[in-house]
Structure formats: C-alpha cells, structure tokens
C-alpha cells in the first residue's frame, strides 16, 4: 500500500505537469513533415500516417518518386480497398542505378512533382505523401528551393505534406514543421538477407 501510494503521488504530479503543458497547445495547422536519415522506416512511417488519414475518412494522396515500378503491399492495399479516399500515383521508374538514364529519371521526377503540386493545391486533400522525393532532390532531378518555395506559398493551411527519403536537403529541413531522422543500428541486408514482402515492400 505504501509503495502504491508513492507511485500514485508521483503519477499525479506528472499528470499535473503534463496538463499544464497541454493547456497552451491548442493550435492546428497543416504540417510539412520530413522523414530522412540512413535508417529503415521512412516510407513505412509515411504510409502509416496515410492509413491514419484513411481511418479518419480524410482524403489523401501518395506520389511515389522512385519505387513506381514495384508491386508494393501499400500500393495494393490502398488502390484495391481505399481508392475512394486515397489517390495513388506511382511516378518513378525504379532506382537510378537501375534505369541508368538520367534524362528519363529527371522527366519522371518532374512529372511526379507536377502531379504532387496538383494534389497539394486541392484543399479537399488533407495529406499528400511524397515518397522518396528526397532522393530526387539529392540527385538534382528537382530543385529543392522550388519545392520549399511552393510549399510555403501554395500549400493550403490545413494540408499535411510528408516528404520521405534519405539526405533531405538542409533547406527542406529548415522549412519543415516536423523532422525525424531514422538512424541505422542494424540491418539484415548486411547479413545477406534480401528485401522481403511485408517488411520492405
């Protein structure tokens, strides 16, 4: 009983502090969210947020900049079951070392960005996931300054935009409201394990 009383008193103090902190957190806005870093989970996290939108009946959209040719689980699920709530646009043609055609990669990235701008401008769409756009920015297929300027000038106030991919440019990191860097601690690829359905795609 004495230990329980100490625990209850400690939790009551923590709750009071949390309640005071939350009193000033009443605002809402559409966020620019960046998932970057060398660790796994950037796209997975973005798709988790898309599924949350679907669960809340919030219209959303995905533009894939690199993995367009892949038959991914998230693409199957969203297009087959939630196409009325989530638009899915696979604009990429695979990783740059697979296409080996810079002009084609640039054209695909530019087409993806044009589609992304169209979707972001639509105030009825509450979240737009730009999957692996940071890779296109890193290779110079898209202009980071243009992306940042567009988000600042044309994104509707309540629209969330999620941008994934390693090596997010500093200008994007600075402009974002929320930035998460995934760190790599251990990965099975280093032990000879290939990408697997349900884990990587």
PDB file of C-alpha atoms in Angstrom:
ATOM      1  CA  UNK A   1       0.000   0.000   0.000  1.00  0.00           C
ATOM      2  CA  UNK A   2       2.809   2.436   0.828  1.00  0.00           C
ATOM      3  CA  UNK A   3       4.583   1.779  -2.479  1.00  0.00           C
ATOM      4  CA  UNK A   4       1.272   2.151  -4.347  1.00  0.00           C
ATOM      5  CA  UNK A   5       0.650   5.490  -2.612  1.00  0.00           C
ATOM      6  CA  UNK A   6       4.125   6.749  -3.573  1.00  0.00           C
ATOM      7  CA  UNK A   7       3.555   5.658  -7.177  1.00  0.00           C
ATOM      8  CA  UNK A   8       0.119   7.326  -7.320  1.00  0.00           C
ATOM      9  CA  UNK A   9       1.535  10.557  -5.903  1.00  0.00           C
ATOM     10  CA  UNK A  10       4.363  10.559  -8.432  1.00  0.00           C
ATOM     11  CA  UNK A  11       1.986   9.914 -11.350  1.00  0.00           C
ATOM     12  CA  UNK A  12      -0.377  12.659 -10.125  1.00  0.00           C
ATOM     13  CA  UNK A  13       2.499  15.173 -10.212  1.00  0.00           C
ATOM     14  CA  UNK A  14       3.469  14.068 -13.724  1.00  0.00           C
ATOM     15  CA  UNK A  15      -0.145  14.341 -14.880  1.00  0.00           C
ATOM     16  CA  UNK A  16      -0.464  17.844 -13.425  1.00  0.00           C
ATOM     17  CA  UNK A  17       2.709  18.928 -15.222  1.00  0.00           C
ATOM     18  CA  UNK A  18       1.506  17.397 -18.496  1.00  0.00           C
ATOM     19  CA  UNK A  19      -1.905  19.069 -18.155  1.00  0.00           C
ATOM     20  CA  UNK A  20      -0.225  22.467 -17.637  1.00  0.00           C
ATOM     21  CA  UNK A  21       1.959  21.881 -20.699  1.00  0.00           C
ATOM     22  CA  UNK A  22      -1.028  20.867 -22.845  1.00  0.00           C
ATOM     23  CA  UNK A  23      -3.076  23.943 -21.880  1.00  0.00           C
ATOM     24  CA  UNK A  24      -1.122  26.082 -24.327  1.00  0.00           C
ATOM     25  CA  UNK A  25      -1.203  23.543 -27.159  1.00  0.00           C
ATOM     26  CA  UNK A  26      -4.493  24.385 -28.840  1.00  0.00           C
ATOM     27  CA  UNK A  27      -3.436  25.330 -32.378  1.00  0.00           C
ATOM     28  CA  UNK A  28      -3.860  23.263 -35.525  1.00  0.00           C
ATOM     29  CA  UNK A  29      -2.167  23.639 -38.891  1.00  0.00           C
ATOM     30  CA  UNK A  30      -1.174  21.650 -41.900  1.00  0.00           C
ATOM     31  CA  UNK A  31       2.341  20.368 -41.292  1.00  0.00           C
ATOM     32  CA  UNK A  32       5.343  19.889 -43.536  1.00  0.00           C
ATOM     33  CA  UNK A  33       6.818  16.613 -42.281  1.00  0.00           C
ATOM     34  CA  UNK A  34      10.209  15.196 -43.286  1.00  0.00           C
ATOM     35  CA  UNK A  35      11.342  11.603 -42.685  1.00  0.00           C
ATOM     36  CA  UNK A  36      15.006  11.243 -43.523  1.00  0.00           C
ATOM     37  CA  UNK A  37      18.211   9.519 -42.426  1.00  0.00           C
ATOM     38  CA  UNK A  38      20.029   6.280 -43.306  1.00  0.00           C
ATOM     39  CA  UNK A  39      17.797   4.013 -41.227  1.00  0.00           C
ATOM     40  CA  UNK A  40      14.820   1.965 -42.379  1.00  0.00           C
ATOM     41  CA  UNK A  41      11.261   3.151 -41.789  1.00  0.00           C
ATOM     42  CA  UNK A  42      10.919   6.477 -43.605  1.00  0.00           C
ATOM     43  CA  UNK A  43       8.357   5.369 -46.179  1.00  0.00           C
ATOM     44  CA  UNK A  44       6.767   2.941 -43.714  1.00  0.00           C
ATOM     45  CA  UNK A  45       6.104   5.801 -41.324  1.00  0.00           C
ATOM     46  CA  UNK A  46       4.660   7.935 -44.117  1.00  0.00           C
ATOM     47  CA  UNK A  47       2.286   5.147 -45.141  1.00  0.00           C
ATOM     48  CA  UNK A  48       1.277   4.655 -41.532  1.00  0.00           C
ATOM     49  CA  UNK A  49       0.174   8.295 -41.493  1.00  0.00           C
ATOM     50  CA  UNK A  50      -1.737   7.782 -44.750  1.00  0.00           C
ATOM     51  CA  UNK A  51      -3.595   4.859 -43.152  1.00  0.00           C
ATOM     52  CA  UNK A  52      -4.463   7.065 -40.194  1.00  0.00           C
ATOM     53  CA  UNK A  53      -5.990   9.567 -42.627  1.00  0.00           C
ATOM     54  CA  UNK A  54      -7.975   6.790 -44.270  1.00  0.00           C
ATOM     55  CA  UNK A  55      -9.231   5.656 -40.866  1.00  0.00           C
ATOM     56  CA  UNK A  56     -10.435   9.209 -40.173  1.00  0.00           C
ATOM     57  CA  UNK A  57     -12.137   9.434 -43.596  1.00  0.00           C
ATOM     58  CA  UNK A  58      -9.675  12.157 -44.596  1.00  0.00           C
ATOM     59  CA  UNK A  59      -8.978  12.289 -48.351  1.00  0.00           C
ATOM     60  CA  UNK A  60      -5.275  11.791 -49.011  1.00  0.00           C
ATOM     61  CA  UNK A  61      -2.836  11.040 -51.814  1.00  0.00           C
ATOM     62  CA  UNK A  62       0.501   9.373 -52.492  1.00  0.00           C
ATOM     63  CA  UNK A  63       3.068  10.241 -55.136  1.00  0.00           C
ATOM     64  CA  UNK A  64       5.941   7.751 -55.391  1.00  0.00           C
ATOM     65  CA  UNK A  65       9.067   9.211 -56.961  1.00  0.00           C
ATOM     66  CA  UNK A  66      11.331   6.141 -57.112  1.00  0.00           C
ATOM     67  CA  UNK A  67       9.547   2.859 -56.422  1.00  0.00           C
ATOM     68  CA  UNK A  68       6.925   3.321 -59.108  1.00  0.00           C
ATOM     69  CA  UNK A  69       7.665   0.033 -60.851  1.00  0.00           C
ATOM     70  CA  UNK A  70       7.451  -2.001 -57.639  1.00  0.00           C
ATOM     71  CA  UNK A  71       4.387  -4.053 -56.734  1.00  0.00           C
ATOM     72  CA  UNK A  72       4.304  -2.960 -53.098  1.00  0.00           C
ATOM     73  CA  UNK A  73       1.948  -4.028 -50.350  1.00  0.00           C
ATOM     74  CA  UNK A  74       0.951  -0.448 -49.578  1.00  0.00           C
ATOM     75  CA  UNK A  75       0.075   0.193 -53.211  1.00  0.00           C
ATOM     76  CA  UNK A  76      -2.038  -2.984 -53.389  1.00  0.00           C
ATOM     77  CA  UNK A  77      -3.893  -2.165 -50.187  1.00  0.00           C
ATOM     78  CA  UNK A  78      -4.614   1.486 -50.911  1.00  0.00           C
ATOM     79  CA  UNK A  79      -5.649   1.045 -54.537  1.00  0.00           C
ATOM     80  CA  UNK A  80      -7.757  -2.077 -54.007  1.00  0.00           C
ATOM     81  CA  UNK A  81      -9.540  -1.109 -50.776  1.00  0.00           C
ATOM     82  CA  UNK A  82      -9.288   2.647 -50.295  1.00  0.00           C
ATOM     83  CA  UNK A  83      -9.140   4.134 -53.784  1.00  0.00           C
ATOM     84  CA  UNK A  84     -12.090   6.385 -52.972  1.00  0.00           C
ATOM     85  CA  UNK A  85     -10.165   8.064 -50.155  1.00  0.00           C
ATOM     86  CA  UNK A  86      -6.547   7.794 -51.267  1.00  0.00           C
ATOM     87  CA  UNK A  87      -5.212   8.601 -54.712  1.00  0.00           C
ATOM     88  CA  UNK A  88      -2.051   6.634 -55.551  1.00  0.00           C
ATOM     89  CA  UNK A  89       0.330   7.831 -58.258  1.00  0.00           C
ATOM     90  CA  UNK A  90       3.429   5.718 -58.907  1.00  0.00           C
ATOM     91  CA  UNK A  91       5.535   8.093 -60.993  1.00  0.00           C
ATOM     92  CA  UNK A  92       9.033   6.662 -60.594  1.00  0.00           C
ATOM     93  CA  UNK A  93      10.660   4.042 -62.781  1.00  0.00           C
ATOM     94  CA  UNK A  94      12.895   2.407 -60.200  1.00  0.00           C
ATOM     95  CA  UNK A  95      16.159   3.311 -58.556  1.00  0.00           C
ATOM     96  CA  UNK A  96      18.534   5.493 -60.553  1.00  0.00           C
ATOM     97  CA  UNK A  97      21.169   2.755 -60.817  1.00  0.00           C
ATOM     98  CA  UNK A  98      18.565   0.537 -62.488  1.00  0.00           C
ATOM     99  CA  UNK A  99      17.307   2.967 -65.137  1.00  0.00           C
ATOM    100  CA  UNK A 100      20.791   4.297 -65.955  1.00  0.00           C
ATOM    101  CA  UNK A 101      19.118   7.045 -67.945  1.00  0.00           C
ATOM    102  CA  UNK A 102      19.443  10.460 -66.308  1.00  0.00           C
ATOM    103  CA  UNK A 103      17.157  12.256 -68.741  1.00  0.00           C
ATOM    104  CA  UNK A 104      14.419   9.700 -68.154  1.00  0.00           C
ATOM    105  CA  UNK A 105      14.861   9.933 -64.386  1.00  0.00           C
ATOM    106  CA  UNK A 106      14.620  13.724 -64.500  1.00  0.00           C
ATOM    107  CA  UNK A 107      11.500  13.568 -66.660  1.00  0.00           C
ATOM    108  CA  UNK A 108       9.864  11.087 -64.264  1.00  0.00           C
ATOM    109  CA  UNK A 109      10.745  13.223 -61.240  1.00  0.00           C
ATOM    110  CA  UNK A 110       9.409  16.362 -62.918  1.00  0.00           C
ATOM    111  CA  UNK A 111       6.167  14.579 -63.842  1.00  0.00           C
ATOM    112  CA  UNK A 112       5.853  13.389 -60.247  1.00  0.00           C
ATOM    113  CA  UNK A 113       6.372  16.911 -58.942  1.00  0.00           C
ATOM    114  CA  UNK A 114       3.733  18.336 -61.291  1.00  0.00           C
ATOM    115  CA  UNK A 115       1.266  15.721 -60.032  1.00  0.00           C
ATOM    116  CA  UNK A 116       2.280  16.471 -56.438  1.00  0.00           C
ATOM    117  CA  UNK A 117       1.641  20.200 -56.898  1.00  0.00           C
ATOM    118  CA  UNK A 118      -1.794  19.487 -58.351  1.00  0.00           C
ATOM    119  CA  UNK A 119      -2.703  17.285 -55.380  1.00  0.00           C
ATOM    120  CA  UNK A 120      -1.289  19.659 -52.754  1.00  0.00           C
ATOM    121  CA  UNK A 121      -3.216  22.606 -54.210  1.00  0.00           C
ATOM    122  CA  UNK A 122      -6.501  20.722 -53.744  1.00  0.00           C
ATOM    123  CA  UNK A 123      -7.848  21.858 -50.324  1.00  0.00           C
ATOM    124  CA  UNK A 124     -10.056  18.761 -50.075  1.00  0.00           C
ATOM    125  CA  UNK A 125      -6.981  16.511 -49.844  1.00  0.00           C
ATOM    126  CA  UNK A 126      -5.805  16.554 -46.249  1.00  0.00           C
ATOM    127  CA  UNK A 127      -2.458  14.771 -46.606  1.00  0.00           C
ATOM    128  CA  UNK A 128      -0.071  14.199 -49.504  1.00  0.00           C
ATOM    129  CA  UNK A 129       2.799  11.738 -49.137  1.00  0.00           C
ATOM    130  CA  UNK A 130       5.741  12.445 -51.449  1.00  0.00           C
ATOM    131  CA  UNK A 131       7.500   9.117 -51.106  1.00  0.00           C
ATOM    132  CA  UNK A 132      11.259   9.160 -51.798  1.00  0.00           C
ATOM    133  CA  UNK A 133      11.180  12.739 -53.115  1.00  0.00           C
ATOM    134  CA  UNK A 134      14.359  13.456 -51.148  1.00  0.00           C
ATOM    135  CA  UNK A 135      16.268  11.101 -53.449  1.00  0.00           C
ATOM    136  CA  UNK A 136      15.124  13.102 -56.480  1.00  0.00           C
ATOM    137  CA  UNK A 137      16.202  16.278 -54.686  1.00  0.00           C
ATOM    138  CA  UNK A 138      19.573  14.801 -53.767  1.00  0.00           C
ATOM    139  CA  UNK A 139      20.363  13.895 -57.384  1.00  0.00           C
ATOM    140  CA  UNK A 140      19.261  17.312 -58.614  1.00  0.00           C
ATOM    141  CA  UNK A 141      16.296  15.953 -60.567  1.00  0.00           C
ATOM    142  CA  UNK A 142      14.163  18.500 -58.721  1.00  0.00           C
ATOM    143  CA  UNK A 143      15.125  21.905 -57.344  1.00  0.00           C
ATOM    144  CA  UNK A 144      14.917  21.942 -53.540  1.00  0.00           C
ATOM    145  CA  UNK A 145      14.453  25.721 -53.461  1.00  0.00           C
ATOM    146  CA  UNK A 146      11.452  25.412 -55.783  1.00  0.00           C
ATOM    147  CA  UNK A 147       9.887  22.683 -53.624  1.00  0.00           C
ATOM    148  CA  UNK A 148      10.349  24.715 -50.428  1.00  0.00           C
ATOM    149  CA  UNK A 149       9.006  27.882 -52.063  1.00  0.00           C
ATOM    150  CA  UNK A 150       5.957  26.066 -53.402  1.00  0.00           C
ATOM    151  CA  UNK A 151       5.121  24.572 -50.009  1.00  0.00           C
ATOM    152  CA  UNK A 152       5.433  27.992 -48.368  1.00  0.00           C
ATOM    153  CA  UNK A 153       3.344  29.816 -50.972  1.00  0.00           C
ATOM    154  CA  UNK A 154       0.737  27.355 -52.210  1.00  0.00           C
ATOM    155  CA  UNK A 155       0.115  24.595 -49.662  1.00  0.00           C
ATOM    156  CA  UNK A 156      -3.369  25.116 -48.173  1.00  0.00           C
ATOM    157  CA  UNK A 157      -3.225  25.984 -44.450  1.00  0.00           C
ATOM    158  CA  UNK A 158      -4.666  22.654 -43.234  1.00  0.00           C
ATOM    159  CA  UNK A 159      -2.930  20.289 -45.673  1.00  0.00           C
ATOM    160  CA  UNK A 160      -0.190  18.000 -44.356  1.00  0.00           C
ATOM    161  CA  UNK A 161       2.676  17.132 -46.704  1.00  0.00           C
ATOM    162  CA  UNK A 162       5.053  14.277 -45.861  1.00  0.00           C
ATOM    163  CA  UNK A 163       8.387  14.061 -47.701  1.00  0.00           C
ATOM    164  CA  UNK A 164      10.481  10.915 -47.308  1.00  0.00           C
ATOM    165  CA  UNK A 165      13.931   9.724 -48.332  1.00  0.00           C
ATOM    166  CA  UNK A 166      17.449   9.908 -47.018  1.00  0.00           C
ATOM    167  CA  UNK A 167      19.633  13.021 -47.392  1.00  0.00           C
ATOM    168  CA  UNK A 168      16.859  15.597 -47.136  1.00  0.00           C
ATOM    169  CA  UNK A 169      18.299  18.958 -48.204  1.00  0.00           C
ATOM    170  CA  UNK A 170      19.023  21.433 -45.422  1.00  0.00           C
ATOM    171  CA  UNK A 171      16.609  23.999 -46.862  1.00  0.00           C
ATOM    172  CA  UNK A 172      13.764  21.490 -46.583  1.00  0.00           C
ATOM    173  CA  UNK A 173      14.755  20.508 -43.058  1.00  0.00           C
ATOM    174  CA  UNK A 174      14.770  24.175 -42.058  1.00  0.00           C
ATOM    175  CA  UNK A 175      11.360  24.832 -43.615  1.00  0.00           C
ATOM    176  CA  UNK A 176       9.650  21.737 -42.161  1.00  0.00           C
ATOM    177  CA  UNK A 177       7.487  21.691 -39.041  1.00  0.00           C
ATOM    178  CA  UNK A 178       8.437  18.138 -38.072  1.00  0.00           C
ATOM    179  CA  UNK A 179      11.655  16.331 -38.987  1.00  0.00           C
ATOM    180  CA  UNK A 180      12.545  12.781 -37.978  1.00  0.00           C
ATOM    181  CA  UNK A 181      15.920  11.247 -38.785  1.00  0.00           C
ATOM    182  CA  UNK A 182      15.943   7.456 -38.857  1.00  0.00           C
ATOM    183  CA  UNK A 183      19.273   6.094 -37.631  1.00  0.00           C
ATOM    184  CA  UNK A 184      20.700   2.776 -38.759  1.00  0.00           C
ATOM    185  CA  UNK A 185      21.692   0.483 -35.890  1.00  0.00           C
ATOM    186  CA  UNK A 186      21.460  -2.921 -37.571  1.00  0.00           C
ATOM    187  CA  UNK A 187      20.073  -4.110 -40.915  1.00  0.00           C
ATOM    188  CA  UNK A 188      19.646  -7.700 -42.180  1.00  0.00           C
ATOM    189  CA  UNK A 189      20.873  -6.711 -45.665  1.00  0.00           C
ATOM    190  CA  UNK A 190      24.394  -6.621 -44.238  1.00  0.00           C
ATOM    191  CA  UNK A 191      23.952 -10.260 -43.217  1.00  0.00           C
ATOM    192  CA  UNK A 192      22.907 -11.299 -46.724  1.00  0.00           C
ATOM    193  CA  UNK A 193      19.138 -11.045 -46.265  1.00  0.00           C
ATOM    194  CA  UNK A 194      17.300  -9.580 -49.252  1.00  0.00           C
ATOM    195  CA  UNK A 195      14.334  -7.209 -49.176  1.00  0.00           C
ATOM    196  CA  UNK A 196      11.199  -9.142 -48.230  1.00  0.00           C
ATOM    197  CA  UNK A 197       7.438  -8.692 -48.728  1.00  0.00           C
ATOM    198  CA  UNK A 198       5.718  -7.274 -45.670  1.00  0.00           C
ATOM    199  CA  UNK A 199       8.960  -5.770 -44.358  1.00  0.00           C
ATOM    200  CA  UNK A 200      10.453  -3.688 -47.175  1.00  0.00           C
ATOM    201  CA  UNK A 201       7.600  -3.612 -49.682  1.00  0.00           C
TER     202      UNK A 201
END
